[in-house]
Short mmCIF file of C-alpha atoms and ligand atoms in Angstrom, two decimals:
data_model
loop_
_atom_site.label_atom_id
_atom_site.label_comp_id
_atom_site.label_asym_id
_atom_site.label_seq_id
_atom_site.Cartn_x
_atom_site.Cartn_y
_atom_site.Cartn_z
CA MET A 163 97.37 23.16 85.51
CA THR A 164 100.51 22.43 83.58
CA THR A 165 102.96 24.80 85.25
CA THR A 166 105.86 23.49 87.31
CA ARG A 167 106.11 26.74 89.30
CA LYS A 168 105.10 26.59 92.97
CA LEU A 169 101.78 28.40 93.09
CA ARG A 170 100.45 30.46 95.96
CA PRO A 171 97.33 29.35 97.88
CA ALA A 172 94.85 31.71 96.15
CA THR A 173 95.90 30.36 92.75
CA GLN A 174 95.80 26.73 93.89
CA LEU A 175 92.31 27.24 95.29
CA VAL A 176 91.02 28.27 91.88
CA HIS A 177 92.80 25.61 89.79
CA ALA A 178 94.24 22.69 91.78
CA GLY A 179 92.69 19.28 91.34
CA THR A 180 90.57 20.18 88.31
CA LEU A 181 89.71 17.08 86.23
CA ARG A 182 88.22 18.14 82.87
CA SER A 183 85.88 15.82 80.99
CA GLY A 184 85.96 15.46 77.19
CA PHE A 185 83.75 18.53 76.86
CA GLY A 186 86.46 20.86 78.15
CA GLU A 187 84.12 22.65 80.57
CA THR A 188 85.54 25.74 82.35
CA SER A 189 83.88 25.16 85.71
CA GLU A 190 84.31 21.87 87.55
CA ALA A 191 81.74 19.28 86.49
CA LEU A 192 79.27 17.72 88.91
CA PHE A 193 79.39 13.93 88.52
CA LEU A 194 76.12 13.04 90.22
CA THR A 195 76.47 9.31 89.76
CA GLN A 196 76.47 6.33 92.08
CA GLY A 197 78.49 4.01 89.89
CA PHE A 198 80.67 3.68 86.79
CA VAL A 199 80.51 1.33 83.77
CA TYR A 200 83.34 -0.75 82.33
CA ASP A 201 83.90 -1.39 78.60
CA THR A 202 84.69 -5.07 79.16
CA ALA A 203 84.61 -7.72 81.86
CA GLU A 204 88.42 -7.68 81.79
CA ALA A 205 88.42 -3.92 82.47
CA ALA A 206 86.13 -4.45 85.48
CA GLU A 207 88.41 -7.20 86.76
CA SER A 208 91.57 -5.13 86.49
CA ARG A 209 89.93 -2.09 88.11
CA PHE A 210 88.87 -4.21 91.09
CA LYS A 211 92.39 -5.63 91.31
CA GLY A 212 93.70 -2.06 91.42
CA GLU A 213 95.78 -2.66 88.29
CA GLU A 214 93.98 0.00 86.28
CA PRO A 215 93.13 3.45 87.62
CA GLY A 216 89.51 4.56 87.64
CA PHE A 217 86.38 4.87 89.69
CA ILE A 218 84.30 1.92 90.97
CA TYR A 219 81.53 3.25 93.22
CA SER A 220 80.86 6.68 94.75
CA ARG A 221 81.06 5.33 98.31
CA TYR A 222 84.76 4.73 97.51
CA ALA A 223 85.53 7.76 95.35
CA ASN A 224 83.86 10.08 92.84
CA PRO A 225 85.41 12.47 90.28
CA THR A 226 83.85 15.64 91.77
CA THR A 227 84.78 14.60 95.31
CA ASP A 228 88.25 13.71 94.03
CA MET A 229 88.69 17.27 92.74
CA PHE A 230 87.70 18.67 96.15
CA GLU A 231 90.11 16.30 97.94
CA LYS A 232 92.99 17.17 95.59
CA ARG A 233 92.37 20.91 95.97
CA MET A 234 92.38 20.51 99.77
CA CYS A 235 95.65 18.53 99.55
CA ALA A 236 97.27 21.33 97.51
CA LEU A 237 96.18 23.93 100.07
CA GLU A 238 97.14 21.90 103.13
CA GLY A 239 100.37 20.47 101.72
CA ALA A 240 99.04 16.94 102.38
CA GLU A 241 99.69 13.85 100.27
CA ASP A 242 96.16 12.47 100.43
CA ALA A 243 92.66 13.22 101.73
CA ARG A 244 89.15 11.81 102.14
CA ALA A 245 86.09 14.07 102.10
CA THR A 246 83.31 13.22 104.55
CA ALA A 247 79.61 14.02 104.95
CA SER A 248 80.22 16.31 107.94
CA GLY A 249 82.97 17.51 110.21
CA MET A 250 81.93 14.95 112.81
CA ALA A 251 82.16 12.14 110.24
CA ALA A 252 85.76 13.30 109.67
CA VAL A 253 86.62 13.39 113.38
CA ALA A 254 84.96 10.02 114.07
CA ALA A 255 86.65 8.30 111.12
CA ALA A 256 90.08 9.82 111.86
CA ILE A 257 89.97 8.46 115.43
CA LEU A 258 88.07 5.18 115.03
CA CYS A 259 89.97 3.91 112.00
CA GLN A 260 93.21 3.71 113.99
CA VAL A 261 92.29 2.58 117.53
CA LYS A 262 91.49 -0.82 119.02
CA ALA A 263 90.51 -2.08 122.48
CA GLY A 264 93.38 -1.51 124.92
CA ASP A 265 94.58 1.68 123.23
CA HIS A 266 94.56 5.11 124.86
CA VAL A 267 93.53 8.46 123.36
CA LEU A 268 94.76 11.74 124.83
CA ALA A 269 92.89 14.98 124.10
CA ALA A 270 92.53 18.56 125.20
CA ARG A 271 89.31 19.04 127.14
CA ALA A 272 88.40 22.27 125.27
CA LEU A 273 86.71 20.52 122.36
CA PHE A 274 83.66 20.87 120.16
CA GLY A 275 80.84 19.09 122.07
CA SER A 276 80.42 16.14 119.70
CA CYS A 277 84.19 15.52 119.70
CA ARG A 278 84.00 15.20 123.48
CA TYR A 279 81.15 12.68 123.08
CA ILE A 280 83.28 10.50 120.78
CA ILE A 281 86.23 10.53 123.18
CA GLU A 282 84.44 10.41 126.56
CA THR A 283 81.41 8.25 125.75
CA LEU A 284 81.91 6.31 122.55
CA LEU A 285 85.55 5.18 122.82
CA PRO A 286 85.16 3.55 126.27
CA LYS A 287 82.29 1.39 124.90
CA TYR A 288 84.85 -0.23 122.60
CA GLY A 289 87.50 -0.64 125.28
CA VAL A 290 89.54 2.43 124.34
CA ASP A 291 90.74 4.45 127.31
CA PHE A 292 91.01 8.24 127.26
CA THR A 293 92.40 11.21 129.19
CA LEU A 294 91.19 14.80 128.82
CA ILE A 295 93.59 17.55 129.90
CA ASP A 296 94.02 21.31 129.90
CA GLY A 297 95.78 21.38 126.52
CA SER A 298 97.04 24.94 126.78
CA LYS A 299 100.12 23.81 128.75
CA ALA A 300 102.56 21.58 126.90
CA GLU A 301 103.74 19.87 130.11
CA ASN A 302 100.21 18.50 130.69
CA TRP A 303 100.52 16.47 127.47
CA GLU A 304 103.91 15.10 128.56
CA LYS A 305 102.48 14.05 131.93
CA ALA A 306 99.42 12.30 130.47
CA ILE A 307 101.00 10.45 127.53
CA ARG A 308 101.22 6.64 127.92
CA PRO A 309 103.09 3.92 126.07
CA ASN A 310 99.71 2.72 124.68
CA THR A 311 98.57 6.20 123.56
CA LYS A 312 97.60 5.76 119.92
CA ALA A 313 96.14 9.16 119.05
CA LEU A 314 96.23 12.71 120.40
CA PHE A 315 93.45 15.13 119.53
CA LEU A 316 93.19 18.91 119.82
CA GLU A 317 91.66 21.99 118.31
CA SER A 318 93.37 25.39 118.25
CA PRO A 319 92.08 28.05 118.57
CA THR A 320 89.47 26.36 120.73
CA ASN A 321 85.72 26.79 120.72
CA PRO A 322 84.43 29.10 122.16
CA THR A 323 87.19 30.77 124.18
CA LEU A 324 89.80 30.94 121.38
CA GLU A 325 92.53 29.43 123.55
CA ILE A 326 95.70 28.26 121.78
CA VAL A 327 97.48 24.89 121.96
CA ASP A 328 101.16 24.69 120.98
CA ILE A 329 100.89 22.21 118.09
CA ALA A 330 104.64 21.72 117.56
CA ALA A 331 105.16 20.90 121.25
CA VAL A 332 102.27 18.39 121.31
CA ALA A 333 103.52 16.77 118.08
CA LYS A 334 106.86 16.09 119.82
CA VAL A 335 105.03 14.42 122.71
CA ALA A 336 103.09 12.26 120.22
CA ASN A 337 106.31 11.25 118.46
CA SER A 338 107.88 10.17 121.75
CA VAL A 339 105.54 7.13 121.83
CA GLY A 340 104.89 6.80 118.08
CA ALA A 341 101.31 8.13 118.42
CA LYS A 342 99.51 10.25 115.82
CA LEU A 343 98.45 13.85 116.49
CA ILE A 344 95.11 14.83 114.95
CA VAL A 345 94.40 18.57 114.74
CA ASP A 346 90.87 19.91 114.23
CA ASN A 347 91.83 23.06 112.30
CA VAL A 348 88.38 24.58 111.79
CA PHE A 349 88.82 27.76 113.81
CA ALA A 350 92.21 28.64 112.29
CA THR A 351 91.11 27.81 108.71
CA PRO A 352 93.61 26.16 106.33
CA LEU A 353 94.90 29.63 105.43
CA PHE A 354 96.14 30.77 108.85
CA GLN A 355 97.56 27.55 110.33
CA LYS A 356 99.35 24.56 108.77
CA PRO A 357 99.31 21.77 111.38
CA LEU A 358 101.22 19.30 109.14
CA GLU A 359 104.13 21.75 108.85
CA LEU A 360 104.07 22.10 112.65
CA GLY A 361 104.48 18.31 113.02
CA ALA A 362 100.87 17.09 113.30
CA HIS A 363 100.14 13.84 111.46
CA ILE A 364 96.47 14.25 110.56
CA VAL A 365 94.32 17.35 109.99
CA VAL A 366 90.52 17.35 110.06
CA TYR A 367 88.02 20.02 109.04
CA SER A 368 84.35 20.65 109.31
CA ALA A 369 84.11 21.99 105.73
CA THR A 370 80.63 23.13 106.80
CA LYS A 371 82.30 26.25 108.18
CA HIS A 372 84.68 28.53 106.25
CA ILE A 373 85.30 26.15 103.35
CA GLU A 374 81.62 26.11 102.40
CA GLY A 375 81.32 29.63 103.70
CA GLN A 376 77.71 30.41 102.84
CA GLY A 377 75.69 28.26 105.24
CA ARG A 378 74.27 25.72 102.74
CA CYS A 379 75.63 22.21 103.20
CA LEU A 380 77.64 20.14 105.63
CA GLY A 381 80.92 18.47 104.86
CA GLY A 382 84.29 17.47 106.25
CA VAL A 383 87.74 16.36 105.22
CA ILE A 384 90.62 14.28 106.64
CA LEU A 385 94.15 14.97 105.37
CA SER A 386 97.37 13.08 106.05
CA ASP A 387 100.28 11.30 104.41
CA LYS A 388 99.51 8.58 101.89
CA LYS A 389 100.95 5.81 104.05
CA TRP A 390 98.70 6.59 107.05
CA ILE A 391 95.63 6.85 104.85
CA ASP A 392 96.45 3.61 102.98
CA GLU A 393 97.10 1.68 106.18
CA ASN A 394 94.35 3.09 108.43
CA LEU A 395 91.63 5.05 106.70
CA HIS A 396 91.33 3.62 103.20
CA GLU A 397 89.48 0.37 103.95
CA TYR A 398 87.59 1.81 106.95
CA PHE A 399 86.26 4.61 104.73
CA ARG A 400 85.21 2.32 101.86
CA HIS A 401 83.28 -0.05 104.09
CA THR A 402 81.66 2.31 106.61
CA GLY A 403 80.52 4.91 104.04
CA PRO A 404 81.05 8.36 105.60
CA GLY A 405 81.93 9.92 102.22
CA LEU A 406 80.74 13.33 101.03
CA SER A 407 78.07 13.38 98.31
CA PRO A 408 79.24 14.59 94.88
CA PHE A 409 76.76 17.48 95.02
CA ASN A 410 78.12 18.75 98.33
CA SER A 411 81.69 18.16 97.11
CA TRP A 412 80.93 20.43 94.18
CA ILE A 413 79.64 23.18 96.51
CA MET A 414 82.80 22.83 98.64
CA LEU A 415 85.07 22.88 95.60
CA LYS A 416 83.55 26.15 94.43
CA GLY A 417 83.67 27.46 98.03
CA LEU A 418 87.44 26.96 98.04
CA GLU A 419 87.81 29.35 95.08
CA THR A 420 86.62 32.29 97.20
CA LEU A 421 88.00 31.11 100.58
CA PRO A 422 90.98 33.53 100.78
CA VAL A 423 88.90 36.56 99.77
CA ARG A 424 86.19 35.73 102.29
CA VAL A 425 88.44 34.80 105.19
CA ARG A 426 90.67 37.85 104.68
CA GLN A 427 87.64 40.17 104.68
CA GLN A 428 85.97 38.45 107.65
CA THR A 429 89.23 38.56 109.65
CA GLU A 430 89.74 42.25 108.91
CA SER A 431 86.18 42.99 110.08
CA ALA A 432 86.60 40.74 113.16
CA ALA A 433 89.73 42.67 114.21
CA LYS A 434 87.85 45.96 113.87
CA ILE A 435 84.89 44.67 115.90
CA ALA A 436 87.22 43.20 118.55
CA GLY A 437 88.80 46.65 118.89
CA PHE A 438 85.39 48.29 119.27
CA LEU A 439 84.27 45.76 121.90
CA ALA A 440 87.53 46.01 123.86
CA ASP A 441 86.92 49.75 124.34
CA HIS A 442 83.26 49.33 125.31
CA PRO A 443 82.38 49.92 128.99
CA ALA A 444 79.85 47.03 129.10
CA VAL A 445 82.55 44.52 128.03
CA SER A 446 84.88 43.02 130.64
CA LYS A 447 87.05 40.93 128.32
CA VAL A 448 87.72 40.40 124.60
CA ILE A 449 89.56 37.30 123.39
CA TYR A 450 90.79 37.66 119.84
CA PRO A 451 93.81 35.80 118.39
CA GLY A 452 94.77 38.83 116.29
CA ARG A 453 95.25 41.12 119.31
CA ALA A 454 98.51 41.73 121.18
CA ASP A 455 96.62 41.26 124.50
CA HIS A 456 95.70 37.62 123.74
CA PRO A 457 97.24 35.66 126.68
CA GLN A 458 99.07 33.33 124.25
CA ALA A 459 100.16 35.94 121.70
CA ASP A 460 103.67 34.40 121.64
CA ILE A 461 102.42 30.98 120.44
CA ILE A 462 100.05 32.66 117.97
CA ALA A 463 103.03 34.52 116.47
CA ARG A 464 104.86 31.18 116.04
CA GLN A 465 102.08 29.01 114.64
CA MET A 466 99.48 31.23 112.95
CA THR A 467 99.73 33.64 110.04
CA GLY A 468 96.45 35.45 110.65
CA GLY A 469 93.96 36.24 113.38
CA SER A 470 90.47 34.77 113.31
CA THR A 471 87.02 35.33 111.89
CA LEU A 472 85.72 34.69 115.43
CA VAL A 473 85.68 36.96 118.45
CA ALA A 474 84.84 35.90 122.02
CA PHE A 475 83.84 38.55 124.54
CA GLU A 476 82.42 38.73 128.02
CA LEU A 477 79.82 41.17 129.28
CA LYS A 478 80.23 42.54 132.80
CA ASP A 479 76.62 41.90 133.79
CA GLY A 480 76.47 38.19 133.02
CA LYS A 481 73.67 36.23 131.38
CA LYS A 482 71.05 38.99 131.36
CA ALA A 483 73.40 41.41 129.60
CA ALA A 484 74.43 38.70 127.13
CA PHE A 485 70.82 37.86 126.29
CA ASP A 486 69.87 41.56 126.02
CA CYS A 487 72.81 42.08 123.66
CA GLU A 488 71.79 39.12 121.47
CA ASN A 489 68.16 40.22 121.43
CA GLY A 490 69.14 43.80 120.62
CA LEU A 491 71.11 42.89 117.49
CA GLU A 492 69.33 43.54 114.20
CA VAL A 493 71.93 42.56 111.58
CA VAL A 494 73.86 39.86 113.47
CA ARG A 495 71.70 36.74 113.83
CA ILE A 496 71.53 34.36 116.82
CA SER A 497 72.84 30.94 115.74
CA ASN A 498 75.24 28.26 116.93
CA ASN A 499 76.94 27.99 113.52
CA LEU A 500 80.10 29.77 112.34
CA GLY A 501 82.13 30.56 109.24
CA ASP A 502 79.03 31.80 107.38
CA SER A 503 78.80 34.92 105.21
CA LYS A 504 76.15 36.04 107.71
CA SER A 505 77.43 37.24 111.11
CA LEU A 506 76.23 34.85 113.83
CA ILE A 507 76.32 35.16 117.61
CA THR A 508 75.92 32.47 120.22
CA HIS A 509 75.70 32.25 124.02
CA PRO A 510 77.74 29.06 124.61
CA ALA A 511 76.71 28.52 128.26
CA THR A 512 73.04 27.97 127.32
CA THR A 513 73.46 26.39 123.86
CA THR A 514 76.58 24.66 122.49
CA HIS A 515 78.05 23.98 125.95
CA LYS A 516 74.86 23.56 128.01
CA ASN A 517 75.51 19.81 128.47
CA LEU A 518 78.70 20.40 130.45
CA THR A 519 78.57 20.60 134.24
CA ASP A 520 78.94 24.07 135.81
CA GLU A 521 82.39 22.96 136.92
CA ALA A 522 83.48 21.85 133.43
CA ARG A 523 82.21 25.12 131.97
CA ALA A 524 84.13 27.10 134.57
CA GLU A 525 87.32 25.12 133.76
CA LEU A 526 86.92 26.13 130.13
CA GLY A 527 86.29 29.79 130.95
CA ILE A 528 82.72 29.69 129.64
CA SER A 529 81.03 32.24 131.89
CA ASP A 530 77.39 33.32 131.78
CA GLY A 531 78.42 36.63 130.22
CA LEU A 532 80.44 35.05 127.38
CA LEU A 533 79.33 35.48 123.76
CA ARG A 534 80.97 34.05 120.64
CA LEU A 535 80.70 36.03 117.44
CA SER A 536 81.37 34.61 113.97
CA VAL A 537 81.96 37.57 111.68
CA GLY A 538 80.40 37.47 108.22
CA LEU A 539 80.75 39.46 105.05
CA GLU A 540 78.57 42.44 105.96
CA ASP A 541 80.16 45.91 106.10
CA ALA A 542 82.13 46.04 109.38
CA ASP A 543 80.75 49.49 110.16
CA ASP A 544 77.18 48.17 110.01
CA LEU A 545 78.17 45.41 112.43
CA ILE A 546 79.80 47.89 114.81
CA GLU A 547 76.67 50.10 114.71
CA ASP A 548 74.60 46.99 115.42
CA PHE A 549 76.69 46.19 118.53
CA ASP A 550 76.74 49.83 119.60
CA ALA A 551 72.91 49.90 119.62
CA ALA A 552 72.54 46.41 121.15
CA LEU A 553 74.96 47.16 124.00
CA LYS A 554 73.14 50.41 124.78
CA ALA A 555 69.94 48.38 124.99
CA ALA A 556 71.74 45.89 127.25
CA LYS A 557 72.52 48.61 129.78
C1 PLP B 827 81.45 22.46 113.52
C2 PLP B 827 82.63 21.80 114.07
C3 PLP B 827 82.77 20.42 114.07
C4 PLP B 827 81.69 19.50 113.52
O1 PLP B 827 81.43 19.74 112.18
P1 PLP B 827 80.02 19.38 111.47
O2 PLP B 827 80.28 19.72 110.05
O3 PLP B 827 78.97 20.23 112.12
O4 PLP B 827 79.78 17.94 111.69
C5 PLP B 827 83.92 19.87 114.61
N1 PLP B 827 84.89 20.65 115.12
C6 PLP B 827 84.79 22.00 115.16
C7 PLP B 827 85.89 22.78 115.76
C8 PLP B 827 83.66 22.63 114.63
O5 PLP B 827 83.57 23.96 114.68
#
């Protein structure tokens, strides 16, 4: 792009970061290569010294992956990014690259299961202390912060109960001790929430979800300012090798082109389905960030510009009703994944959150009747008819 005008997200997602080869191809090229050749020994020397720009090895950087990273930076308003092989590779690298024995990490307890493993199980093995709190109340962060807190970690909305954390308030707490706030922004998508603008220092994604959008490959990305990446992530990333393959980068890059169209449609359908479920006699509760009855609607209005492609709801008759509903669905498929073009439903208590104790599940509001729905690209009326029939069967 040669324009100096400030372009809107949908336009950036089609054009930003494009690197054209000498052939002038329209679509982004897939550079499926491990390495790069140098015209002379002197050229190799100066590239290794960093005096000449260019690629060295695809564990460090690759032109297709570079396009995906640059397009993500344009969307997120970040200075720099690194794409990773999965969302968990992004979370692990973002935390591990900056902590050492004796440091403390503070996180909300409502986290994706593998993120809890990194904080609760992995970090202590390396002498890093942690505290998990109810992140929905800003004062809990203030109480638990320590002078040696190095990183704070949260997701908002949370999985699976779509609870909200006040990102701007937590960023202030982080700044009070010079710690870095990492936000896992998967559920909000980069379109509906801009953690860096709210004061967060680092944003991570599982690109596996909405960015990929069609259930094919895994990926992740870490975004931050150039200084933090240069000083913390750059060397860690080169030498531990969590980078995204060029092929998967290419899928993600093309996924970004349709992200706004997909997410807008999925959100519109999710709102419609949430409305249908809220009025249904078998449903005791619907949690949807786009509804005025969300308990944290005031924070949502401040920090998000859209609802969600996910809906959480609770059936009055507990586990049996939840299972009957899942088994009665014919279009919506049972799966633990989300952000797919196919609508997917999961029963968190017996799948994604089965490893938590009953007590921990209760703290998070994960009851036996709770279901989490990820809304896809099917016609919303077909999805509503599917639920209508499944909930009749559940009775
Ligand atoms: C899926 C997910 C992850 C992990 O991503 P993978 O790509 O599966 O490794 C992390 N955080 C959240 C919120 C997720 O939904």
